PDB file of C-alpha atoms in Angstrom:
ATOM      1  CA  UNK F   1       0.000   0.000   0.000  1.00  0.00           C
ATOM      2  CA  UNK F   2       0.960   3.629  -0.333  1.00  0.00           C
ATOM      3  CA  UNK F   3       3.430   4.830   2.280  1.00  0.00           C
ATOM      4  CA  UNK F   4       4.702   8.352   2.753  1.00  0.00           C
ATOM      5  CA  UNK F   5       7.242   8.947   5.509  1.00  0.00           C
ATOM      6  CA  UNK F   6       8.354  12.458   6.334  1.00  0.00           C
ATOM      7  CA  UNK F   7      11.587  13.325   8.103  1.00  0.00           C
ATOM      8  CA  UNK F   8      13.826  16.292   8.797  1.00  0.00           C
ATOM      9  CA  UNK F   9      11.695  18.245  11.231  1.00  0.00           C
ATOM     10  CA  UNK F  10      13.062  19.766  14.392  1.00  0.00           C
ATOM     11  CA  UNK F  11      13.688  22.983  16.273  1.00  0.00           C
ATOM     12  CA  UNK F  12      15.312  25.773  14.288  1.00  0.00           C
ATOM     13  CA  UNK F  13      15.990  29.419  14.996  1.00  0.00           C
ATOM     14  CA  UNK F  14      14.202  32.171  13.081  1.00  0.00           C
ATOM     15  CA  UNK F  15      15.985  33.032   9.862  1.00  0.00           C
ATOM     16  CA  UNK F  16      17.633  29.635   9.535  1.00  0.00           C
ATOM     17  CA  UNK F  17      16.960  26.853   7.046  1.00  0.00           C
ATOM     18  CA  UNK F  18      15.667  23.297   7.172  1.00  0.00           C
ATOM     19  CA  UNK F  19      15.059  20.612   4.571  1.00  0.00           C
ATOM     20  CA  UNK F  20      12.242  18.124   4.884  1.00  0.00           C
ATOM     21  CA  UNK F  21      12.137  14.798   3.073  1.00  0.00           C
ATOM     22  CA  UNK F  22       9.294  12.462   2.248  1.00  0.00           C
ATOM     23  CA  UNK F  23      10.148   8.897   1.289  1.00  0.00           C
ATOM     24  CA  UNK F  24       7.471   7.214  -0.788  1.00  0.00           C
ATOM     25  CA  UNK F  25       6.640   3.610  -1.575  1.00  0.00           C
ATOM     26  CA  UNK F  26       3.775   1.476  -2.778  1.00  0.00           C
ATOM     27  CA  UNK F  27       2.987   3.387  -5.962  1.00  0.00           C
ATOM     28  CA  UNK F  28       4.663   4.568  -9.150  1.00  0.00           C
ATOM     29  CA  UNK F  29       6.275   7.670  -7.682  1.00  0.00           C
ATOM     30  CA  UNK F  30       7.130   9.299 -10.985  1.00  0.00           C
ATOM     31  CA  UNK F  31       3.489   9.280 -12.119  1.00  0.00           C
ATOM     32  CA  UNK F  32       1.957  11.501  -9.441  1.00  0.00           C
ATOM     33  CA  UNK F  33       2.001  15.061  -8.293  1.00  0.00           C
ATOM     34  CA  UNK F  34       2.972  15.566  -4.679  1.00  0.00           C
ATOM     35  CA  UNK F  35       2.089  18.232  -2.148  1.00  0.00           C
ATOM     36  CA  UNK F  36       3.186  19.649   1.166  1.00  0.00           C
ATOM     37  CA  UNK F  37       0.409  20.679   3.544  1.00  0.00           C
ATOM     38  CA  UNK F  38       1.045  22.096   6.996  1.00  0.00           C
ATOM     39  CA  UNK F  39      -0.913  22.396  10.215  1.00  0.00           C
ATOM     40  CA  UNK F  40       0.068  24.844  12.922  1.00  0.00           C
ATOM     41  CA  UNK F  41      -0.487  23.586  16.489  1.00  0.00           C
ATOM     42  CA  UNK F  42      -4.217  23.429  17.190  1.00  0.00           C
ATOM     43  CA  UNK F  43      -5.057  24.965  13.805  1.00  0.00           C
ATOM     44  CA  UNK F  44      -6.436  23.879  10.467  1.00  0.00           C
ATOM     45  CA  UNK F  45      -4.829  22.661   7.268  1.00  0.00           C
ATOM     46  CA  UNK F  46      -2.845  25.009   5.026  1.00  0.00           C
ATOM     47  CA  UNK F  47      -1.724  23.934   1.567  1.00  0.00           C
ATOM     48  CA  UNK F  48       1.946  24.849   1.071  1.00  0.00           C
ATOM     49  CA  UNK F  49       3.265  23.651  -2.280  1.00  0.00           C
ATOM     50  CA  UNK F  50       2.843  21.184  -5.129  1.00  0.00           C
ATOM     51  CA  UNK F  51       5.188  19.672  -7.678  1.00  0.00           C
ATOM     52  CA  UNK F  52       4.144  17.908 -10.847  1.00  0.00           C
ATOM     53  CA  UNK F  53       4.895  14.256 -11.502  1.00  0.00           C
ATOM     54  CA  UNK F  54       8.004  15.065 -13.506  1.00  0.00           C
ATOM     55  CA  UNK F  55       9.140  18.073 -11.491  1.00  0.00           C
ATOM     56  CA  UNK F  56       8.525  20.478 -14.335  1.00  0.00           C
ATOM     57  CA  UNK F  57       5.946  22.585 -12.504  1.00  0.00           C
ATOM     58  CA  UNK F  58       5.866  23.926  -8.956  1.00  0.00           C
ATOM     59  CA  UNK F  59       3.393  26.166  -7.201  1.00  0.00           C
ATOM     60  CA  UNK F  60       3.471  27.733  -3.775  1.00  0.00           C
ATOM     61  CA  UNK F  61       1.210  29.355  -1.250  1.00  0.00           C
ATOM     62  CA  UNK F  62       1.743  33.098  -1.042  1.00  0.00           C
ATOM     63  CA  UNK F  63       2.838  32.688   2.582  1.00  0.00           C
ATOM     64  CA  UNK F  64       5.936  30.686   1.567  1.00  0.00           C
ATOM     65  CA  UNK F  65       6.663  31.904  -1.955  1.00  0.00           C
ATOM     66  CA  UNK F  66      10.282  32.940  -2.353  1.00  0.00           C
ATOM     67  CA  UNK F  67      11.337  31.182   0.851  1.00  0.00           C
ATOM     68  CA  UNK F  68      10.388  27.520   0.300  1.00  0.00           C
ATOM     69  CA  UNK F  69      11.345  25.256  -2.594  1.00  0.00           C
ATOM     70  CA  UNK F  70       9.688  21.948  -3.386  1.00  0.00           C
ATOM     71  CA  UNK F  71      11.618  19.361  -5.359  1.00  0.00           C
ATOM     72  CA  UNK F  72      11.662  15.657  -6.051  1.00  0.00           C
ATOM     73  CA  UNK F  73      14.063  12.905  -6.998  1.00  0.00           C
ATOM     74  CA  UNK F  74      12.176  10.299  -8.982  1.00  0.00           C
ATOM     75  CA  UNK F  75      15.183   7.972  -8.921  1.00  0.00           C
ATOM     76  CA  UNK F  76      14.995   7.920  -5.118  1.00  0.00           C
ATOM     77  CA  UNK F  77      11.209   8.102  -4.726  1.00  0.00           C
ATOM     78  CA  UNK F  78      11.695  11.085  -2.472  1.00  0.00           C
ATOM     79  CA  UNK F  79      10.027  14.484  -2.163  1.00  0.00           C
ATOM     80  CA  UNK F  80      11.734  17.459  -0.546  1.00  0.00           C
ATOM     81  CA  UNK F  81      10.866  20.821   0.918  1.00  0.00           C
ATOM     82  CA  UNK F  82      13.707  23.284   1.352  1.00  0.00           C
ATOM     83  CA  UNK F  83      12.649  25.917   3.848  1.00  0.00           C
ATOM     84  CA  UNK F  84      14.720  29.098   4.104  1.00  0.00           C
ATOM     85  CA  UNK F  85      14.321  32.287   6.157  1.00  0.00           C
ATOM     86  CA  UNK F  86      12.084  30.462   8.600  1.00  0.00           C
ATOM     87  CA  UNK F  87       9.679  32.427  10.740  1.00  0.00           C
ATOM     88  CA  UNK F  88       7.817  31.634  13.937  1.00  0.00           C
ATOM     89  CA  UNK F  89       4.601  31.377  11.927  1.00  0.00           C
ATOM     90  CA  UNK F  90       6.100  28.487   9.951  1.00  0.00           C
ATOM     91  CA  UNK F  91       5.871  26.337  13.089  1.00  0.00           C
ATOM     92  CA  UNK F  92       3.652  23.412  12.124  1.00  0.00           C
ATOM     93  CA  UNK F  93       3.385  19.743  11.360  1.00  0.00           C
ATOM     94  CA  UNK F  94       4.309  19.328   7.709  1.00  0.00           C
ATOM     95  CA  UNK F  95       2.568  16.558   5.777  1.00  0.00           C
ATOM     96  CA  UNK F  96       3.455  15.262   2.363  1.00  0.00           C
ATOM     97  CA  UNK F  97       0.495  14.055   0.347  1.00  0.00           C
ATOM     98  CA  UNK F  98      -0.079  12.255  -2.942  1.00  0.00           C
ATOM     99  CA  UNK F  99      -2.345  13.818  -5.524  1.00  0.00           C
ATOM    100  CA  UNK F 100      -5.074  11.737  -7.103  1.00  0.00           C
ATOM    101  CA  UNK F 101      -4.585  12.792 -10.679  1.00  0.00           C
ATOM    102  CA  UNK F 102      -3.281  16.328 -10.805  1.00  0.00           C
ATOM    103  CA  UNK F 103      -6.511  17.765  -9.409  1.00  0.00           C
ATOM    104  CA  UNK F 104      -5.290  18.559  -5.855  1.00  0.00           C
ATOM    105  CA  UNK F 105      -7.421  15.836  -4.264  1.00  0.00           C
ATOM    106  CA  UNK F 106      -5.073  14.366  -1.684  1.00  0.00           C
ATOM    107  CA  UNK F 107      -5.624  10.623  -1.533  1.00  0.00           C
ATOM    108  CA  UNK F 108      -2.707   9.596   0.693  1.00  0.00           C
ATOM    109  CA  UNK F 109      -0.927  11.427   3.491  1.00  0.00           C
ATOM    110  CA  UNK F 110       2.167  10.831   5.565  1.00  0.00           C
ATOM    111  CA  UNK F 111       2.184  11.005   9.349  1.00  0.00           C
ATOM    112  CA  UNK F 112       3.846  14.407   9.307  1.00  0.00           C
ATOM    113  CA  UNK F 113       6.992  15.944  10.755  1.00  0.00           C
ATOM    114  CA  UNK F 114       6.993  18.797  13.260  1.00  0.00           C
ATOM    115  CA  UNK F 115       8.939  21.954  12.543  1.00  0.00           C
ATOM    116  CA  UNK F 116       9.328  24.398  15.413  1.00  0.00           C
ATOM    117  CA  UNK F 117      10.806  27.804  14.702  1.00  0.00           C
ATOM    118  CA  UNK F 118      11.933  29.360  17.937  1.00  0.00           C
ATOM    119  CA  UNK F 119      14.883  31.187  19.394  1.00  0.00           C
TER     120      UNK F 119
ATOM    121  CA  UNK M   1      -8.508  32.679  -3.998  1.00  0.00           C
ATOM    122  CA  UNK M   2     -11.720  30.872  -3.154  1.00  0.00           C
ATOM    123  CA  UNK M   3     -12.493  31.086   0.557  1.00  0.00           C
ATOM    124  CA  UNK M   4     -14.097  28.073   2.226  1.00  0.00           C
ATOM    125  CA  UNK M   5     -16.168  28.681   5.344  1.00  0.00           C
ATOM    126  CA  UNK M   6     -17.384  25.831   7.525  1.00  0.00           C
ATOM    127  CA  UNK M   7     -20.070  25.831  10.155  1.00  0.00           C
ATOM    128  CA  UNK M   8     -20.410  25.165  12.966  1.00  0.00           C
ATOM    129  CA  UNK M   9     -16.893  25.292  14.425  1.00  0.00           C
ATOM    130  CA  UNK M  10     -17.811  22.365  16.628  1.00  0.00           C
ATOM    131  CA  UNK M  11     -20.785  20.201  17.415  1.00  0.00           C
ATOM    132  CA  UNK M  12     -21.640  17.501  19.906  1.00  0.00           C
ATOM    133  CA  UNK M  13     -23.972  14.732  18.846  1.00  0.00           C
ATOM    134  CA  UNK M  14     -25.281  11.691  20.709  1.00  0.00           C
ATOM    135  CA  UNK M  15     -24.170   8.273  19.576  1.00  0.00           C
ATOM    136  CA  UNK M  16     -26.437   7.031  16.808  1.00  0.00           C
ATOM    137  CA  UNK M  17     -27.718  10.494  15.968  1.00  0.00           C
ATOM    138  CA  UNK M  18     -27.064  12.562  12.862  1.00  0.00           C
ATOM    139  CA  UNK M  19     -24.199  15.028  12.563  1.00  0.00           C
ATOM    140  CA  UNK M  20     -24.281  17.730   9.896  1.00  0.00           C
ATOM    141  CA  UNK M  21     -21.308  19.820   8.830  1.00  0.00           C
ATOM    142  CA  UNK M  22     -21.739  22.719   6.433  1.00  0.00           C
ATOM    143  CA  UNK M  23     -19.267  24.214   3.976  1.00  0.00           C
ATOM    144  CA  UNK M  24     -19.740  27.335   1.913  1.00  0.00           C
ATOM    145  CA  UNK M  25     -17.441  28.529  -0.871  1.00  0.00           C
ATOM    146  CA  UNK M  26     -16.977  32.185  -1.788  1.00  0.00           C
ATOM    147  CA  UNK M  27     -17.668  31.332  -5.420  1.00  0.00           C
ATOM    148  CA  UNK M  28     -19.181  28.400  -7.225  1.00  0.00           C
ATOM    149  CA  UNK M  29     -17.081  25.249  -7.500  1.00  0.00           C
ATOM    150  CA  UNK M  30     -19.461  23.686 -10.029  1.00  0.00           C
ATOM    151  CA  UNK M  31     -17.780  23.220 -13.395  1.00  0.00           C
ATOM    152  CA  UNK M  32     -20.536  23.619 -15.952  1.00  0.00           C
ATOM    153  CA  UNK M  33     -18.861  21.625 -18.714  1.00  0.00           C
ATOM    154  CA  UNK M  34     -18.992  18.367 -16.741  1.00  0.00           C
ATOM    155  CA  UNK M  35     -21.586  19.293 -14.092  1.00  0.00           C
ATOM    156  CA  UNK M  36     -19.189  18.295 -11.321  1.00  0.00           C
ATOM    157  CA  UNK M  37     -18.625  20.055  -8.020  1.00  0.00           C
ATOM    158  CA  UNK M  38     -14.912  20.289  -7.211  1.00  0.00           C
ATOM    159  CA  UNK M  39     -15.350  19.752  -3.482  1.00  0.00           C
ATOM    160  CA  UNK M  40     -13.748  17.180  -1.183  1.00  0.00           C
ATOM    161  CA  UNK M  41     -14.189  16.225   2.467  1.00  0.00           C
ATOM    162  CA  UNK M  42     -11.443  14.984   4.768  1.00  0.00           C
ATOM    163  CA  UNK M  43     -11.535  13.462   8.245  1.00  0.00           C
ATOM    164  CA  UNK M  44      -8.729  14.024  10.735  1.00  0.00           C
ATOM    165  CA  UNK M  45      -8.806  11.977  13.907  1.00  0.00           C
ATOM    166  CA  UNK M  46      -6.747  13.107  16.908  1.00  0.00           C
ATOM    167  CA  UNK M  47      -3.044  12.550  16.359  1.00  0.00           C
ATOM    168  CA  UNK M  48      -3.511  11.317  12.799  1.00  0.00           C
ATOM    169  CA  UNK M  49      -3.107  12.819   9.335  1.00  0.00           C
ATOM    170  CA  UNK M  50      -6.192  13.727   7.346  1.00  0.00           C
ATOM    171  CA  UNK M  51      -7.994  11.048   5.374  1.00  0.00           C
ATOM    172  CA  UNK M  52      -9.946  11.627   2.184  1.00  0.00           C
ATOM    173  CA  UNK M  53     -13.614  10.687   2.647  1.00  0.00           C
ATOM    174  CA  UNK M  54     -15.482  12.184  -0.281  1.00  0.00           C
ATOM    175  CA  UNK M  55     -14.668  13.889  -3.561  1.00  0.00           C
ATOM    176  CA  UNK M  56     -16.842  15.440  -6.267  1.00  0.00           C
ATOM    177  CA  UNK M  57     -19.024  16.607  -3.352  1.00  0.00           C
ATOM    178  CA  UNK M  58     -20.765  13.245  -2.969  1.00  0.00           C
ATOM    179  CA  UNK M  59     -18.555  10.361  -4.125  1.00  0.00           C
ATOM    180  CA  UNK M  60     -17.304   8.293  -1.204  1.00  0.00           C
ATOM    181  CA  UNK M  61     -13.820   6.858  -1.313  1.00  0.00           C
ATOM    182  CA  UNK M  62     -13.488   3.102  -1.282  1.00  0.00           C
ATOM    183  CA  UNK M  63     -13.840   1.749   2.254  1.00  0.00           C
ATOM    184  CA  UNK M  64     -15.605   4.793   3.679  1.00  0.00           C
ATOM    185  CA  UNK M  65     -18.722   3.707   5.589  1.00  0.00           C
ATOM    186  CA  UNK M  66     -22.007   4.596   3.951  1.00  0.00           C
ATOM    187  CA  UNK M  67     -23.095   6.544   7.021  1.00  0.00           C
ATOM    188  CA  UNK M  68     -20.940   9.322   5.557  1.00  0.00           C
ATOM    189  CA  UNK M  69     -22.619  11.228   2.758  1.00  0.00           C
ATOM    190  CA  UNK M  70     -21.946  14.458   0.944  1.00  0.00           C
ATOM    191  CA  UNK M  71     -24.431  16.732  -0.754  1.00  0.00           C
ATOM    192  CA  UNK M  72     -24.803  20.191  -2.192  1.00  0.00           C
ATOM    193  CA  UNK M  73     -23.877  22.080  -5.318  1.00  0.00           C
ATOM    194  CA  UNK M  74     -22.461  25.386  -6.418  1.00  0.00           C
ATOM    195  CA  UNK M  75     -21.453  27.152  -3.210  1.00  0.00           C
ATOM    196  CA  UNK M  76     -23.221  25.240  -0.437  1.00  0.00           C
ATOM    197  CA  UNK M  77     -22.289  21.764   0.695  1.00  0.00           C
ATOM    198  CA  UNK M  78     -23.037  19.403   3.544  1.00  0.00           C
ATOM    199  CA  UNK M  79     -21.317  16.406   5.079  1.00  0.00           C
ATOM    200  CA  UNK M  80     -23.746  14.182   6.952  1.00  0.00           C
ATOM    201  CA  UNK M  81     -22.848  11.411   9.339  1.00  0.00           C
ATOM    202  CA  UNK M  82     -25.981   9.307   9.762  1.00  0.00           C
ATOM    203  CA  UNK M  83     -25.744   7.443  13.019  1.00  0.00           C
ATOM    204  CA  UNK M  84     -22.650   8.823  14.702  1.00  0.00           C
ATOM    205  CA  UNK M  85     -20.208   6.224  15.983  1.00  0.00           C
ATOM    206  CA  UNK M  86     -17.523   6.754  18.619  1.00  0.00           C
ATOM    207  CA  UNK M  87     -14.818   6.323  15.969  1.00  0.00           C
ATOM    208  CA  UNK M  88     -16.215   9.281  14.016  1.00  0.00           C
ATOM    209  CA  UNK M  89     -14.924  11.770  16.587  1.00  0.00           C
ATOM    210  CA  UNK M  90     -12.672  13.931  14.461  1.00  0.00           C
ATOM    211  CA  UNK M  91     -12.214  17.266  12.767  1.00  0.00           C
ATOM    212  CA  UNK M  92     -13.746  17.425   9.309  1.00  0.00           C
ATOM    213  CA  UNK M  93     -12.426  19.689   6.561  1.00  0.00           C
ATOM    214  CA  UNK M  94     -13.857  20.634   3.210  1.00  0.00           C
ATOM    215  CA  UNK M  95     -11.545  21.541   0.331  1.00  0.00           C
ATOM    216  CA  UNK M  96     -12.201  23.129  -3.038  1.00  0.00           C
ATOM    217  CA  UNK M  97     -10.165  22.033  -6.024  1.00  0.00           C
ATOM    218  CA  UNK M  98     -12.004  24.093  -8.626  1.00  0.00           C
ATOM    219  CA  UNK M  99      -9.355  26.798  -8.658  1.00  0.00           C
ATOM    220  CA  UNK M 100      -5.831  25.555  -8.075  1.00  0.00           C
ATOM    221  CA  UNK M 101      -3.402  26.456  -6.790  1.00  0.00           C
ATOM    222  CA  UNK M 102      -4.225  26.585  -3.993  1.00  0.00           C
ATOM    223  CA  UNK M 103      -6.637  23.875  -3.075  1.00  0.00           C
ATOM    224  CA  UNK M 104      -8.069  25.797  -0.182  1.00  0.00           C
ATOM    225  CA  UNK M 105      -9.424  24.124   2.918  1.00  0.00           C
ATOM    226  CA  UNK M 106     -12.149  25.207   5.251  1.00  0.00           C
ATOM    227  CA  UNK M 107     -11.169  25.946   8.829  1.00  0.00           C
ATOM    228  CA  UNK M 108     -12.490  22.621  10.090  1.00  0.00           C
ATOM    229  CA  UNK M 109     -15.427  21.416  12.168  1.00  0.00           C
ATOM    230  CA  UNK M 110     -14.854  19.389  15.305  1.00  0.00           C
ATOM    231  CA  UNK M 111     -17.366  16.592  15.885  1.00  0.00           C
ATOM    232  CA  UNK M 112     -17.652  15.220  19.412  1.00  0.00           C
ATOM    233  CA  UNK M 113     -19.907  12.867  21.326  1.00  0.00           C
ATOM    234  CA  UNK M 114     -22.587  14.441  23.505  1.00  0.00           C
TER     235      UNK M 114
END
């Protein structure tokens, strides 16, 4: 079955960088778009970024545009999120999620990794 | 961006009773060319990631119990849990995928047992 396993979260100071990874298995990785969605403590879901199946297209939420970069390595079945210039408001659990068919319906989710931005 | 507004923020329902969650979009998510509503519902149980329940406003995912149903069209949608079970305690989110990016979520509705 589909498995998505995030890693790379932790405590980081404001202004610093962090890279998240999401290791995927159980499906043809190179055939699906992938997303990052975050959830601040006690809050709702916020879509962060998406990358197309072949990595040729990326889109970002306005709140992270210019600071975060989504990427993928189809040879390693791994999705990444490079987060630069981190702010306190970026504190959240970050989920990677598999797209159904390019329509932003998120059919499979990882367990998430917690990023805490604090001095 | 399309804004999704859910109501109520929380509700408490007795076991076996009906729970109703509402979702309103700031503009229509009905695509006229295929007559489909680009609206999904997700369930998030405590300590777990979200799970897709329903897409196209009313199409249940495989394995989702039939006590969960979705209805509505255009800008107004409803998720109904007919006969609430203890395992249905969760936060429920609607999401529009008519205009992407982003695929905006509602703020969530917490369903509890009375």
